[in-house]
Short mmCIF file of C-alpha atoms in Angstrom, two decimals:
data_model
loop_
_atom_site.label_atom_id
_atom_site.label_comp_id
_atom_site.label_asym_id
_atom_site.label_seq_id
_atom_site.Cartn_x
_atom_site.Cartn_y
_atom_site.Cartn_z
CA GLN A 1 149.30 77.18 20.89
CA LYS A 2 146.22 75.60 22.42
CA GLU A 3 143.54 74.32 20.08
CA VAL A 4 140.94 76.39 21.93
CA GLU A 5 141.65 79.66 23.72
CA GLN A 6 139.32 81.17 26.27
CA ASP A 7 139.90 84.03 28.70
CA PRO A 8 139.59 82.63 32.24
CA GLY A 9 138.26 85.90 33.67
CA PRO A 10 136.75 86.54 36.12
CA LEU A 11 134.31 88.75 34.29
CA SER A 12 132.29 90.89 36.69
CA VAL A 13 129.12 92.65 35.53
CA PRO A 14 126.10 94.24 37.22
CA GLU A 15 122.71 92.61 37.06
CA GLY A 16 120.92 93.38 33.79
CA ALA A 17 124.09 93.79 31.74
CA ILE A 18 124.70 92.10 28.42
CA VAL A 19 127.52 89.60 28.74
CA SER A 20 129.78 88.54 25.90
CA LEU A 21 131.86 85.39 26.26
CA ASN A 22 134.27 84.31 23.55
CA CYS A 23 136.54 81.54 22.35
CA THR A 24 139.00 81.33 19.51
CA TYR A 25 140.23 78.13 17.96
CA SER A 26 142.89 76.98 15.53
CA ASN A 27 141.49 73.76 14.05
CA SER A 28 139.52 74.61 10.90
CA ALA A 29 137.99 71.11 10.96
CA PHE A 30 135.76 71.98 13.90
CA GLN A 31 132.12 71.97 12.83
CA TYR A 32 130.22 71.56 16.08
CA PHE A 33 130.30 74.18 18.77
CA MET A 34 128.87 74.04 22.26
CA TRP A 35 128.63 76.21 25.33
CA TYR A 36 128.41 74.68 28.77
CA ARG A 37 127.64 76.31 32.10
CA GLN A 38 129.28 74.88 35.20
CA TYR A 39 128.37 75.84 38.73
CA SER A 40 130.89 75.28 41.46
CA ARG A 41 131.43 71.59 42.23
CA LYS A 42 128.86 70.48 39.66
CA GLY A 43 129.07 68.87 36.26
CA PRO A 44 128.81 71.06 33.14
CA GLU A 45 125.34 71.71 31.75
CA LEU A 46 124.83 72.07 28.00
CA LEU A 47 123.49 75.52 27.18
CA MET A 48 123.83 75.91 23.43
CA TYR A 49 124.78 73.66 20.55
CA THR A 50 125.42 74.93 17.04
CA TYR A 51 126.59 73.44 13.80
CA SER A 52 128.86 75.32 11.39
CA SER A 53 128.50 79.11 11.16
CA GLY A 54 125.62 81.32 12.13
CA ASN A 55 123.57 82.36 15.11
CA LYS A 56 121.33 80.45 17.45
CA GLU A 57 119.07 81.99 20.05
CA ASP A 58 117.47 80.41 23.11
CA GLY A 59 115.78 82.75 25.52
CA ARG A 60 118.36 85.14 26.93
CA PHE A 61 121.22 83.25 25.31
CA THR A 62 122.58 83.73 21.79
CA ALA A 63 125.43 81.71 20.33
CA GLN A 64 127.40 82.96 17.34
CA VAL A 65 129.90 81.10 15.23
CA ASP A 66 132.24 82.81 12.75
CA LYS A 67 134.21 80.05 11.10
CA SER A 68 136.09 82.44 8.85
CA SER A 69 137.60 84.07 11.94
CA LYS A 70 137.64 80.86 14.00
CA TYR A 71 135.74 82.73 16.70
CA ILE A 72 132.67 81.82 18.69
CA SER A 73 130.64 83.87 21.13
CA LEU A 74 127.94 83.45 23.72
CA PHE A 75 125.81 86.47 24.58
CA ILE A 76 123.69 86.62 27.71
CA ARG A 77 121.02 89.34 27.81
CA ASP A 78 119.58 90.74 31.03
CA SER A 79 122.15 88.87 33.10
CA GLN A 80 121.04 87.61 36.50
CA PRO A 81 123.01 86.74 39.66
CA SER A 82 121.99 83.12 38.99
CA ASP A 83 124.04 83.29 35.78
CA SER A 84 127.18 83.49 37.91
CA ALA A 85 129.11 80.38 36.93
CA THR A 86 131.96 79.22 34.74
CA TYR A 87 131.17 79.05 31.03
CA LEU A 88 133.07 76.55 28.92
CA CYS A 89 133.17 76.47 25.16
CA ALA A 90 133.64 73.10 23.50
CA MET A 91 133.99 71.98 19.92
CA GLY A 92 134.41 68.95 17.71
CA ASN A 93 134.85 68.04 14.07
CA THR A 94 132.69 65.88 11.79
CA GLY A 95 132.21 62.44 13.24
CA PHE A 96 133.91 63.60 16.40
CA GLN A 97 134.16 61.41 19.42
CA LYS A 98 136.02 63.76 21.69
CA LEU A 99 135.26 67.34 22.54
CA VAL A 100 137.97 69.95 22.94
CA PHE A 101 137.21 72.36 25.75
CA GLY A 102 138.28 75.89 26.49
CA THR A 103 139.60 76.64 29.96
CA GLY A 104 136.31 78.31 30.94
CA THR A 105 135.43 81.91 31.80
CA ARG A 106 134.25 82.65 35.28
CA LEU A 107 131.30 85.07 35.25
CA LEU A 108 130.16 87.03 38.30
CA VAL A 109 126.87 88.92 38.09
CA SER A 110 126.34 91.23 41.04
CA PRO A 111 122.86 92.28 42.23
CA GLY B 1 116.16 65.10 28.23
CA ALA B 2 119.13 62.81 28.60
CA VAL B 3 120.27 62.36 32.18
CA VAL B 4 123.56 60.99 33.42
CA SER B 5 123.68 59.95 37.05
CA GLN B 6 127.07 59.86 38.75
CA HIS B 7 127.80 58.42 42.19
CA PRO B 8 129.14 59.09 44.70
CA SER B 9 129.17 62.87 44.63
CA ARG B 10 131.90 63.01 47.24
CA VAL B 11 134.26 60.41 48.65
CA ILE B 12 137.14 60.50 51.09
CA CYS B 13 139.47 57.53 51.15
CA LYS B 14 142.74 56.54 52.73
CA SER B 15 145.92 56.46 50.74
CA GLY B 16 146.49 53.04 49.18
CA THR B 17 142.84 52.07 48.91
CA SER B 18 140.71 51.87 45.76
CA VAL B 19 137.63 53.90 44.92
CA LYS B 20 134.93 53.13 42.36
CA ILE B 21 132.89 55.85 40.67
CA GLU B 22 129.74 54.95 38.75
CA CYS B 23 128.19 56.72 35.80
CA ARG B 24 124.75 55.68 34.58
CA SER B 25 122.71 56.90 31.63
CA LEU B 26 119.16 56.92 32.97
CA ASP B 27 116.93 57.34 29.95
CA PHE B 28 119.13 56.49 27.00
CA GLN B 29 121.72 53.99 25.93
CA ALA B 30 125.25 55.32 25.91
CA THR B 31 127.56 53.41 23.62
CA THR B 32 130.33 55.83 24.47
CA MET B 33 131.14 57.51 27.76
CA PHE B 34 133.97 59.84 28.60
CA TRP B 35 135.82 60.34 31.86
CA TYR B 36 137.31 63.72 32.72
CA ARG B 37 139.38 65.09 35.52
CA GLN B 38 139.18 68.70 36.60
CA PHE B 39 141.54 70.56 38.92
CA PRO B 40 140.39 73.72 40.73
CA LYS B 41 139.86 76.63 38.37
CA GLN B 42 141.00 74.58 35.41
CA SER B 43 139.21 73.08 32.47
CA LEU B 44 138.20 69.51 31.86
CA MET B 45 140.98 67.10 31.04
CA LEU B 46 139.87 64.04 29.13
CA MET B 47 141.23 60.90 30.75
CA ALA B 48 139.70 58.13 28.67
CA THR B 49 136.95 57.13 26.28
CA SER B 50 134.87 54.17 27.36
CA ASN B 51 133.15 52.07 24.70
CA GLU B 52 130.53 49.49 25.61
CA GLY B 53 131.87 45.98 25.28
CA SER B 54 135.44 46.94 24.47
CA LYS B 55 138.55 48.28 26.14
CA ALA B 56 138.74 51.92 27.04
CA THR B 57 140.96 54.28 25.10
CA TYR B 58 143.21 56.27 27.39
CA GLU B 59 144.67 59.68 26.69
CA GLN B 60 148.39 60.12 26.65
CA GLY B 61 149.85 60.30 30.14
CA VAL B 62 146.91 58.59 31.87
CA GLU B 63 147.89 55.37 33.62
CA LYS B 64 145.47 52.67 32.51
CA ASP B 65 146.45 50.37 35.38
CA LYS B 66 145.69 53.08 37.89
CA PHE B 67 142.43 54.32 36.41
CA LEU B 68 140.46 51.21 35.51
CA ILE B 69 137.43 51.77 33.31
CA ASN B 70 134.70 49.24 32.73
CA HIS B 71 131.76 49.76 30.37
CA ALA B 72 129.93 46.47 30.73
CA SER B 73 126.50 47.65 29.62
CA LEU B 74 124.92 50.37 27.53
CA THR B 75 123.89 52.26 30.65
CA LEU B 76 126.81 51.88 33.05
CA SER B 77 130.46 52.84 33.04
CA THR B 78 132.70 52.73 36.10
CA LEU B 79 136.01 54.35 36.91
CA THR B 80 138.10 52.73 39.63
CA VAL B 81 141.01 54.66 41.05
CA THR B 82 143.37 51.98 42.33
CA SER B 83 145.92 52.46 45.10
CA ALA B 84 144.86 56.05 45.47
CA HIS B 85 147.36 58.70 46.52
CA PRO B 86 146.82 62.29 47.65
CA GLU B 87 147.81 63.56 44.19
CA ASP B 88 144.78 61.69 42.80
CA SER B 89 142.52 64.04 44.73
CA SER B 90 140.46 65.84 42.13
CA PHE B 91 137.01 66.31 40.64
CA TYR B 92 136.09 63.45 38.29
CA ILE B 93 133.26 63.86 35.80
CA CYS B 94 131.74 61.48 33.29
CA SER B 95 129.82 62.35 30.18
CA ALA B 96 127.85 60.39 27.66
CA ARG B 97 127.00 60.90 24.04
CA VAL B 98 123.42 60.20 23.12
CA ARG B 99 123.28 58.26 19.84
CA ASN B 100 122.50 60.53 16.89
CA ASP B 101 122.59 63.52 19.23
CA TYR B 102 125.76 65.51 19.21
CA GLY B 103 125.12 67.13 22.57
CA TYR B 104 127.12 65.58 25.38
CA THR B 105 125.48 65.19 28.78
CA PHE B 106 127.59 65.33 31.91
CA GLY B 107 127.21 63.71 35.28
CA SER B 108 127.25 65.84 38.41
CA GLY B 109 130.83 64.92 39.23
CA THR B 110 132.63 63.16 42.06
CA ARG B 111 134.98 64.98 44.39
CA LEU B 112 137.66 62.55 45.49
CA THR B 113 139.85 63.37 48.47
CA VAL B 114 142.66 60.98 49.34
CA VAL B 115 144.06 61.40 52.84
#
């Protein structure tokens, strides 16, 4: 079993839809959770960073962490074609040096 | 915000030659940098952790003599792919950890093609 599981997609939605992206993990020591957006042939860009459980909102993006279920989510409201990219979840434990990444979910938002 | 500059963005080299990729932290000091490899439609695979002033720590299965990492200053880490072969063709990305900031910043990546 992988430490972090993420559906590779692709996930296709129409413009304006609410998008839900998810990751599950097995290591209960993970405390730090991140979401990255990666456009084709570019480096990942940090979107959201959360510590422990709870929600965090930034504009159209909301990150949720449920440590009891070992489940994290990224919600995108009013999705735009420019949101079309691969979204990677990443996580680390206290004092972490290395991040563990999901495989990424490819999102396609059609006009 | 923290910026990591990676060069070159794309390189084509002949089989048997060596290629150097540079990763610079532009507005912060990076005591630790990470080098990843990414195959098409796959996630990031950590190759090695580069610590300023000390030897890099390589992940299991990564040949340290083939992928030479040098982190000679707090703002520069380099990855040299030695005696490159077509199977080394991939997308290489560096990232840096800003001190006291748990967000990791990535470079823009280098697409290496070995012919």
